[in-house]
PDB file of C-alpha atoms in Angstrom:
ATOM      1  CA  MET A   1      22.636   6.797 -11.549  1.00 50.00           C
ATOM      2  CA  THR A   2      23.070   9.375 -14.340  1.00 53.00           C
ATOM      3  CA  ASP A   3      23.479   7.361 -17.551  1.00 74.00           C
ATOM      4  CA  VAL A   4      20.624   6.788 -20.009  1.00 76.00           C
ATOM      5  CA  SER A   5      20.131   3.094 -19.216  1.00 78.00           C
ATOM      6  CA  SER A   6      19.857   3.794 -15.447  1.00 79.00           C
ATOM      7  CA  CYS A   7      17.630   6.817 -15.912  1.00 85.00           C
ATOM      8  CA  PHE A   8      15.380   4.564 -18.016  1.00 88.00           C
ATOM      9  CA  LEU A   9      15.306   1.882 -15.425  1.00 88.00           C
ATOM     10  CA  LEU A  10      14.463   4.418 -12.737  1.00 90.00           C
ATOM     11  CA  SER A  11      11.700   5.806 -15.045  1.00 92.00           C
ATOM     12  CA  ALA A  12      10.308   2.429 -15.820  1.00 92.00           C
ATOM     13  CA  ALA A  13      10.146   1.288 -12.072  1.00 91.00           C
ATOM     14  CA  ALA A  14       8.529   4.738 -11.181  1.00 93.00           C
ATOM     15  CA  PHE A  15       6.028   4.437 -14.098  1.00 96.00           C
ATOM     16  CA  SER A  16       5.018   0.938 -13.397  1.00 93.00           C
ATOM     17  CA  GLY A  17       4.754   1.257  -9.686  1.00 92.00           C
ATOM     18  CA  ALA A  18       2.652   4.512 -10.011  1.00 95.00           C
ATOM     19  CA  VAL A  19       0.118   2.833 -12.555  1.00 96.00           C
ATOM     20  CA  VAL A  20      -0.553  -0.051 -10.212  1.00 93.00           C
ATOM     21  CA  SER A  21      -0.835   2.234  -7.151  1.00 92.00           C
ATOM     22  CA  GLY A  22      -2.968   4.487  -8.943  1.00 94.00           C
ATOM     23  CA  LEU A  23      -5.268   1.600 -10.161  1.00 94.00           C
ATOM     24  CA  ALA A  24      -5.320  -0.301  -6.785  1.00 92.00           C
ATOM     25  CA  GLY A  25      -4.360   2.019  -4.194  1.00 90.00           C
ATOM     26  CA  PHE A  26      -1.187   0.052  -3.022  1.00 87.00           C
ATOM     27  CA  ALA A  27       1.638  -2.064  -3.945  1.00 84.00           C
ATOM     28  CA  PHE A  28       3.988   0.822  -5.390  1.00 88.00           C
ATOM     29  CA  SER A  29       7.061  -0.565  -3.531  1.00 82.00           C
ATOM     30  CA  ALA A  30       6.219  -4.273  -4.637  1.00 81.00           C
ATOM     31  CA  VAL A  31       6.430  -3.374  -8.244  1.00 86.00           C
ATOM     32  CA  ALA A  32       8.797  -0.657  -8.414  1.00 87.00           C
ATOM     33  CA  GLY A  33      11.107  -2.603  -5.973  1.00 82.00           C
ATOM     34  CA  ALA A  34      11.492  -5.609  -8.442  1.00 80.00           C
ATOM     35  CA  ILE A  35      13.332  -3.091 -10.718  1.00 83.00           C
ATOM     36  CA  LEU A  36      14.844  -0.671  -8.313  1.00 83.00           C
ATOM     37  CA  LEU A  37      16.470  -3.167  -5.995  1.00 76.00           C
ATOM     38  CA  HIS A  38      18.455  -4.536  -8.951  1.00 76.00           C
ATOM     39  CA  ALA A  39      19.794  -1.248 -10.025  1.00 77.00           C
ATOM     40  CA  LEU A  40      20.482   0.316  -6.643  1.00 78.00           C
ATOM     41  CA  PRO A  41      21.574  -0.577  -3.236  1.00 78.00           C
ATOM     42  CA  PRO A  42      18.918  -1.193  -0.569  1.00 72.00           C
ATOM     43  CA  MET A  43      19.967   2.029   1.424  1.00 74.00           C
ATOM     44  CA  GLU A  44      19.432   4.050  -1.641  1.00 79.00           C
ATOM     45  CA  ALA A  45      16.328   2.077  -3.305  1.00 81.00           C
ATOM     46  CA  VAL A  46      14.161   2.151  -0.225  1.00 78.00           C
ATOM     47  CA  PRO A  47      14.038   5.738   0.771  1.00 83.00           C
ATOM     48  CA  LEU A  48      13.560   6.518  -2.933  1.00 87.00           C
ATOM     49  CA  MET A  49      10.456   4.087  -3.212  1.00 86.00           C
ATOM     50  CA  MET A  50       9.116   5.540  -0.072  1.00 84.00           C
ATOM     51  CA  ALA A  51       9.440   9.066  -1.248  1.00 88.00           C
ATOM     52  CA  CYS A  52       7.883   8.124  -4.608  1.00 91.00           C
ATOM     53  CA  SER A  53       4.996   6.230  -3.141  1.00 89.00           C
ATOM     54  CA  VAL A  54       4.058   9.036  -0.821  1.00 89.00           C
ATOM     55  CA  GLY A  55       4.045  11.152  -3.910  1.00 92.00           C
ATOM     56  CA  VAL A  56       1.519   8.705  -5.652  1.00 93.00           C
ATOM     57  CA  GLN A  57      -0.603   8.598  -2.634  1.00 91.00           C
ATOM     58  CA  ALA A  58      -0.999  12.324  -2.684  1.00 93.00           C
ATOM     59  CA  ALA A  59      -2.040  12.120  -6.289  1.00 94.00           C
ATOM     60  CA  ASN A  60      -4.602   9.299  -5.236  1.00 93.00           C
ATOM     61  CA  LEU A  61      -5.851  11.332  -2.325  1.00 94.00           C
ATOM     62  CA  TRP A  62      -6.446  14.378  -4.430  1.00 94.00           C
ATOM     63  CA  ALA A  63      -8.258  12.287  -7.227  1.00 93.00           C
ATOM     64  CA  LEU A  64     -10.537  10.423  -4.590  1.00 92.00           C
ATOM     65  CA  ARG A  65     -11.089  13.429  -2.379  1.00 91.00           C
ATOM     66  CA  LYS A  66     -14.876  13.246  -2.853  1.00 91.00           C
ATOM     67  CA  ASN A  67     -14.851   9.769  -1.717  1.00 91.00           C
ATOM     68  CA  ILE A  68     -12.697  10.142   1.365  1.00 91.00           C
ATOM     69  CA  GLN A  69     -14.414   8.567   4.467  1.00 88.00           C
ATOM     70  CA  TRP A  70     -12.567  10.927   7.065  1.00 87.00           C
ATOM     71  CA  THR A  71     -14.032   9.546  10.233  1.00 86.00           C
ATOM     72  CA  GLY A  72     -13.407   5.989   9.458  1.00 86.00           C
ATOM     73  CA  SER A  73      -9.924   6.684   8.143  1.00 92.00           C
ATOM     74  CA  LEU A  74      -9.001   8.741  11.022  1.00 94.00           C
ATOM     75  CA  PHE A  75      -9.434   5.923  13.576  1.00 94.00           C
ATOM     76  CA  LEU A  76      -7.552   3.628  11.172  1.00 94.00           C
ATOM     77  CA  ILE A  77      -4.801   6.075  11.385  1.00 95.00           C
ATOM     78  CA  ILE A  78      -4.879   6.508  15.039  1.00 95.00           C
ATOM     79  CA  GLY A  79      -4.611   2.666  15.551  1.00 95.00           C
ATOM     80  CA  GLY A  80      -1.843   2.444  13.071  1.00 94.00           C
ATOM     81  CA  LEU A  81       0.100   5.034  14.589  1.00 93.00           C
ATOM     82  CA  LEU A  82       0.134   3.078  17.845  1.00 93.00           C
ATOM     83  CA  GLY A  83       0.848  -0.090  16.023  1.00 91.00           C
ATOM     84  CA  ILE A  84       4.068   1.182  14.175  1.00 87.00           C
ATOM     85  CA  PRO A  85       6.223   1.860  17.309  1.00 85.00           C
ATOM     86  CA  ILE A  86       5.420  -1.541  18.679  1.00 88.00           C
ATOM     87  CA  ALA A  87       6.529  -3.205  15.493  1.00 84.00           C
ATOM     88  CA  VAL A  88       9.861  -1.143  15.444  1.00 75.00           C
ATOM     89  CA  GLY A  89      10.502  -2.535  18.918  1.00 79.00           C
ATOM     90  CA  ILE A  90       9.976  -6.007  17.802  1.00 79.00           C
ATOM     91  CA  LEU A  91      12.180  -5.659  14.818  1.00 71.00           C
ATOM     92  CA  GLN A  92      14.984  -4.397  17.243  1.00 68.00           C
ATOM     93  CA  ARG A  93      14.586  -7.436  19.614  1.00 72.00           C
ATOM     94  CA  ALA A  94      13.478 -10.302  17.571  1.00 67.00           C
ATOM     95  CA  ASP A  95      13.499 -12.097  14.115  1.00 68.00           C
ATOM     96  CA  SER A  96      10.600 -10.827  12.350  1.00 66.00           C
ATOM     97  CA  GLN A  97      11.379 -13.278   9.403  1.00 74.00           C
ATOM     98  CA  SER A  98       9.033 -15.973  10.805  1.00 79.00           C
ATOM     99  CA  PHE A  99       6.130 -13.441  11.139  1.00 78.00           C
ATOM    100  CA  ARG A 100       6.601 -12.259   7.612  1.00 79.00           C
ATOM    101  CA  VAL A 101       6.691 -15.863   6.224  1.00 85.00           C
ATOM    102  CA  GLY A 102       3.427 -16.692   8.135  1.00 86.00           C
ATOM    103  CA  PHE A 103       1.484 -13.588   7.270  1.00 86.00           C
ATOM    104  CA  GLY A 104       2.426 -14.074   3.729  1.00 86.00           C
ATOM    105  CA  ALA A 105       0.962 -17.515   3.835  1.00 90.00           C
ATOM    106  CA  VAL A 106      -2.259 -16.243   5.285  1.00 87.00           C
ATOM    107  CA  LEU A 107      -2.391 -13.592   2.755  1.00 88.00           C
ATOM    108  CA  THR A 108      -1.852 -15.862  -0.153  1.00 92.00           C
ATOM    109  CA  ILE A 109      -4.188 -18.406   1.260  1.00 90.00           C
ATOM    110  CA  TYR A 110      -6.983 -15.723   1.761  1.00 87.00           C
ATOM    111  CA  ALA A 111      -6.442 -14.062  -1.652  1.00 89.00           C
ATOM    112  CA  ALA A 112      -6.507 -17.426  -3.473  1.00 90.00           C
ATOM    113  CA  TYR A 113      -9.738 -18.525  -1.754  1.00 85.00           C
ATOM    114  CA  ALA A 114     -11.332 -15.219  -2.307  1.00 85.00           C
ATOM    115  CA  LEU A 115     -10.436 -15.173  -6.002  1.00 85.00           C
ATOM    116  CA  PHE A 116     -11.762 -18.649  -6.660  1.00 83.00           C
ATOM    117  CA  ARG A 117     -14.565 -19.390  -4.353  1.00 73.00           C
ATOM    118  CA  PRO A 118     -17.814 -20.301  -6.040  1.00 56.00           C
ATOM    119  CA  THR A 119     -20.184 -17.646  -4.498  1.00 54.00           C
ATOM    120  CA  LEU A 120     -19.598 -14.184  -2.920  1.00 57.00           C
ATOM    121  CA  THR A 121     -20.864 -14.051   0.588  1.00 57.00           C
ATOM    122  CA  TYR A 122     -20.133 -11.069   2.575  1.00 57.00           C
ATOM    123  CA  LEU A 123     -20.010 -10.132   6.296  1.00 56.00           C
ATOM    124  CA  ARG A 124     -22.460  -7.647   7.592  1.00 58.00           C
ATOM    125  CA  HIS A 125     -20.757  -4.232   7.353  1.00 58.00           C
ATOM    126  CA  VAL A 126     -20.379  -2.707  10.899  1.00 56.00           C
ATOM    127  CA  ASN A 127     -19.211   0.935  10.999  1.00 66.00           C
ATOM    128  CA  SER A 128     -17.582   0.937  14.313  1.00 77.00           C
ATOM    129  CA  ARG A 129     -14.720   3.196  15.305  1.00 83.00           C
ATOM    130  CA  ARG A 130     -13.367   0.583  17.587  1.00 87.00           C
ATOM    131  CA  LEU A 131     -12.994  -1.862  14.830  1.00 88.00           C
ATOM    132  CA  HIS A 132     -11.408   0.712  12.587  1.00 90.00           C
ATOM    133  CA  ALA A 133      -8.949   1.543  15.353  1.00 92.00           C
ATOM    134  CA  LEU A 134      -8.375  -2.196  15.973  1.00 93.00           C
ATOM    135  CA  ILE A 135      -7.735  -2.793  12.338  1.00 93.00           C
ATOM    136  CA  GLY A 136      -5.722   0.176  12.037  1.00 93.00           C
ATOM    137  CA  PHE A 137      -3.405  -1.106  14.938  1.00 95.00           C
ATOM    138  CA  GLY A 138      -3.244  -4.590  13.221  1.00 92.00           C
ATOM    139  CA  GLY A 139      -2.185  -2.654   9.982  1.00 91.00           C
ATOM    140  CA  GLY A 140       0.517  -0.424  11.697  1.00 90.00           C
ATOM    141  CA  LEU A 141       1.792  -3.450  13.213  1.00 89.00           C
ATOM    142  CA  ILE A 142       1.751  -5.650  10.274  1.00 86.00           C
ATOM    143  CA  GLY A 143       3.227  -2.662   8.086  1.00 83.00           C
ATOM    144  CA  GLY A 144       6.034  -2.171  10.558  1.00 81.00           C
ATOM    145  CA  LEU A 145       7.072  -5.822  10.196  1.00 79.00           C
ATOM    146  CA  THR A 146       6.303  -6.370   6.365  1.00 76.00           C
ATOM    147  CA  ALA A 147       5.959  -2.936   4.887  1.00 75.00           C
ATOM    148  CA  MET A 148       2.486  -3.703   3.924  1.00 81.00           C
ATOM    149  CA  PRO A 149       0.218  -1.339   6.172  1.00 86.00           C
ATOM    150  CA  GLY A 150      -2.678  -1.638   3.764  1.00 86.00           C
ATOM    151  CA  ALA A 151      -3.232  -5.497   3.771  1.00 86.00           C
ATOM    152  CA  LEU A 152      -5.358  -5.947   6.633  1.00 89.00           C
ATOM    153  CA  PRO A 153      -7.775  -3.165   6.031  1.00 90.00           C
ATOM    154  CA  THR A 154      -8.086  -4.090   2.476  1.00 89.00           C
ATOM    155  CA  ILE A 155      -8.934  -7.551   3.564  1.00 87.00           C
ATOM    156  CA  LEU A 156     -11.689  -6.139   5.879  1.00 86.00           C
ATOM    157  CA  CYS A 157     -13.122  -4.185   2.864  1.00 86.00           C
ATOM    158  CA  ASP A 158     -13.199  -7.089   0.805  1.00 85.00           C
ATOM    159  CA  MET A 159     -14.824  -9.399   3.367  1.00 84.00           C
ATOM    160  CA  HIS A 160     -17.590  -6.773   3.776  1.00 82.00           C
ATOM    161  CA  GLY A 161     -17.968  -6.383  -0.095  1.00 83.00           C
ATOM    162  CA  MET A 162     -17.303  -2.680   0.048  1.00 86.00           C
ATOM    163  CA  PRO A 163     -17.769  -0.859  -3.429  1.00 89.00           C
ATOM    164  CA  LYS A 164     -14.437   0.277  -4.936  1.00 91.00           C
ATOM    165  CA  ASN A 165     -14.933   4.053  -4.116  1.00 92.00           C
ATOM    166  CA  GLU A 166     -15.967   3.237  -0.579  1.00 90.00           C
ATOM    167  CA  GLN A 167     -12.976   0.884  -0.221  1.00 91.00           C
ATOM    168  CA  ARG A 168     -10.523   3.501  -1.634  1.00 93.00           C
ATOM    169  CA  GLY A 169     -12.025   6.305   0.266  1.00 92.00           C
ATOM    170  CA  LEU A 170     -11.535   4.405   3.559  1.00 91.00           C
ATOM    171  CA  VAL A 171      -8.124   2.798   3.019  1.00 92.00           C
ATOM    172  CA  GLN A 172      -6.165   5.433   1.061  1.00 92.00           C
ATOM    173  CA  PRO A 173      -5.823   7.902   3.814  1.00 94.00           C
ATOM    174  CA  PHE A 174      -4.666   5.383   6.091  1.00 94.00           C
ATOM    175  CA  ILE A 175      -1.848   4.001   3.630  1.00 91.00           C
ATOM    176  CA  ALA A 176      -0.762   7.447   2.940  1.00 91.00           C
ATOM    177  CA  ALA A 177      -0.642   8.511   6.547  1.00 93.00           C
ATOM    178  CA  MET A 178       1.551   5.077   7.418  1.00 90.00           C
ATOM    179  CA  GLN A 179       3.943   5.829   4.405  1.00 86.00           C
ATOM    180  CA  ILE A 180       4.496   9.432   5.549  1.00 88.00           C
ATOM    181  CA  PHE A 181       5.081   8.368   9.060  1.00 88.00           C
ATOM    182  CA  ALA A 182       7.491   5.659   8.050  1.00 82.00           C
ATOM    183  CA  LEU A 183       9.296   8.147   5.726  1.00 81.00           C
ATOM    184  CA  ALA A 184       9.413  10.704   8.699  1.00 84.00           C
ATOM    185  CA  LEU A 185      11.068   8.152  10.870  1.00 80.00           C
ATOM    186  CA  MET A 186      13.552   7.235   8.057  1.00 75.00           C
ATOM    187  CA  LEU A 187      14.424  10.940   7.506  1.00 77.00           C
ATOM    188  CA  SER A 188      14.877  11.413  11.310  1.00 79.00           C
ATOM    189  CA  ARG A 189      17.724   8.855  11.361  1.00 73.00           C
ATOM    190  CA  HIS A 190      19.245   9.378   7.906  1.00 69.00           C
ATOM    191  CA  SER A 191      19.863  12.574   5.767  1.00 69.00           C
ATOM    192  CA  LEU A 192      18.910  13.099   2.135  1.00 70.00           C
ATOM    193  CA  SER A 193      21.875  13.006  -0.196  1.00 77.00           C
ATOM    194  CA  THR A 194      22.150  15.098  -3.448  1.00 81.00           C
ATOM    195  CA  LYS A 195      22.147  11.911  -5.176  1.00 83.00           C
ATOM    196  CA  PHE A 196      18.778  10.930  -3.808  1.00 83.00           C
ATOM    197  CA  MET A 197      17.436  14.274  -4.724  1.00 86.00           C
ATOM    198  CA  ILE A 198      18.586  14.046  -8.372  1.00 88.00           C
ATOM    199  CA  GLU A 199      17.145  10.505  -8.588  1.00 88.00           C
ATOM    200  CA  PHE A 200      13.876  11.685  -7.313  1.00 90.00           C
ATOM    201  CA  ALA A 201      13.537  14.530  -9.524  1.00 91.00           C
ATOM    202  CA  ILE A 202      14.175  12.058 -12.597  1.00 91.00           C
ATOM    203  CA  SER A 203      11.518   9.879 -11.369  1.00 92.00           C
ATOM    204  CA  LEU A 204       8.939  12.590 -11.087  1.00 94.00           C
ATOM    205  CA  PRO A 205       7.607  12.760 -14.862  1.00 95.00           C
ATOM    206  CA  ALA A 206       7.151   8.952 -15.078  1.00 95.00           C
ATOM    207  CA  LEU A 207       5.609   8.990 -11.448  1.00 95.00           C
ATOM    208  CA  ALA A 208       3.154  11.653 -12.573  1.00 95.00           C
ATOM    209  CA  ALA A 209       2.292   9.723 -15.768  1.00 96.00           C
ATOM    210  CA  GLY A 210       1.824   6.471 -14.241  1.00 96.00           C
ATOM    211  CA  ALA A 211      -0.258   7.829 -11.400  1.00 96.00           C
ATOM    212  CA  ALA A 212      -2.539   9.821 -13.943  1.00 96.00           C
ATOM    213  CA  LEU A 213      -2.994   6.484 -16.110  1.00 97.00           C
ATOM    214  CA  GLY A 214      -3.602   4.256 -12.909  1.00 96.00           C
ATOM    215  CA  ILE A 215      -6.317   6.611 -11.727  1.00 95.00           C
ATOM    216  CA  ILE A 216      -8.057   6.581 -15.130  1.00 96.00           C
ATOM    217  CA  MET A 217      -8.095   2.910 -15.165  1.00 96.00           C
ATOM    218  CA  PHE A 218      -9.335   2.823 -11.661  1.00 95.00           C
ATOM    219  CA  ARG A 219     -12.482   4.909 -12.873  1.00 94.00           C
ATOM    220  CA  ARG A 220     -13.183   2.843 -15.917  1.00 95.00           C
ATOM    221  CA  VAL A 221     -12.726  -0.671 -14.247  1.00 94.00           C
ATOM    222  CA  ASN A 222     -16.023  -2.262 -12.785  1.00 94.00           C
ATOM    223  CA  GLU A 223     -16.464  -3.692  -9.545  1.00 91.00           C
ATOM    224  CA  ILE A 224     -15.774  -7.175 -10.304  1.00 89.00           C
ATOM    225  CA  ALA A 225     -12.389  -6.455 -12.084  1.00 92.00           C
ATOM    226  CA  PHE A 226     -11.290  -4.012  -9.483  1.00 93.00           C
ATOM    227  CA  ARG A 227     -11.801  -6.733  -6.792  1.00 89.00           C
ATOM    228  CA  ARG A 228      -9.894  -9.389  -8.708  1.00 91.00           C
ATOM    229  CA  ILE A 229      -7.096  -6.807  -9.261  1.00 93.00           C
ATOM    230  CA  VAL A 230      -6.868  -6.111  -5.506  1.00 92.00           C
ATOM    231  CA  LEU A 231      -7.008  -9.819  -4.629  1.00 90.00           C
ATOM    232  CA  ALA A 232      -4.379 -10.674  -7.330  1.00 92.00           C
ATOM    233  CA  LEU A 233      -2.046  -7.941  -5.664  1.00 91.00           C
ATOM    234  CA  LEU A 234      -2.739  -9.297  -2.380  1.00 90.00           C
ATOM    235  CA  PHE A 235      -1.747 -12.762  -3.525  1.00 91.00           C
ATOM    236  CA  LEU A 236       1.525 -11.527  -5.017  1.00 89.00           C
ATOM    237  CA  SER A 237       2.560  -9.647  -2.137  1.00 87.00           C
ATOM    238  CA  GLY A 238       1.894 -12.547   0.063  1.00 86.00           C
ATOM    239  CA  LEU A 239       4.010 -14.919  -2.217  1.00 87.00           C
ATOM    240  CA  SER A 240       6.735 -11.979  -2.079  1.00 82.00           C
ATOM    241  CA  LEU A 241       6.894 -12.487   1.682  1.00 81.00           C
ATOM    242  CA  ILE A 242       7.212 -16.129   1.511  1.00 85.00           C
ATOM    243  CA  ILE A 243       9.827 -16.504  -1.313  1.00 78.00           C
TER     244      ILE A 243
END
C-alpha cells in the first residue's frame, strides 16, 4: 500500500475515523473500517485500526485530562478486564453471530427511541462502584463479542442524563483501556510486519489532524447536539451489527 491512491485512502480513513472519535469518544473503527476493509485484507486492516484507535484515545485522554473521573473509570476497567476473557472463551466455543445481531437490534431500538422520544426523563444517578464494575463487565463482555466496549457505558450515561464532559470523563479511560488490552492480546499472537509499521506511519499525520479537529468540535458543540451525535452513532453501530 505505497502508491498515491492507497496512501490517500489510508489517510482519509484515519482522518474521518479520528474526527468522529475525537468528537464522540468512540466509533473510530466503525468509520475507518468502512474504507480500510475495502482497501486492505482484514488481517492487515484490523490491527491497523486498533493501533490508530489507541492513538486517538491517547489524544482524547490528554485533551480531557481535567474531566477524567478516575475512581468510576477504574471500576469500569476492572469489570471490563474480567469480561473480555470470558468473551474470548465464548468466541472459541460458540457462534457469536446471533448475539451480535441481537445486541445490534437492542442498540438500534434504544438509540432510535432515545432520539425521538418526546420528553427527556432520566434515571436518578447512582455513583456506585459495584454498578460501575458491573457495567464495565458487561461492556468488556459485549466488546469482546462485538468490538464495541463503550456501547453499554455510553447508554448508562445517556439514561442518567450525564453532561458531555462527565460522560467522556467516565467512559473515555474505559474505552482506551479495553482497546489497549485487545491490542496487546492481538500482538501476543501476531508479530507486527514492516508493512504495518509503514502504513501506521503514513496514517499518523491524518490521525493527528482528525483527532484535533474532533476534539475542537466536541468543545464547541452544545449538550443537546452532543447527545444526538452519540445516539446517532449508537444507532448506526447497531445497524452495522445487524446487516
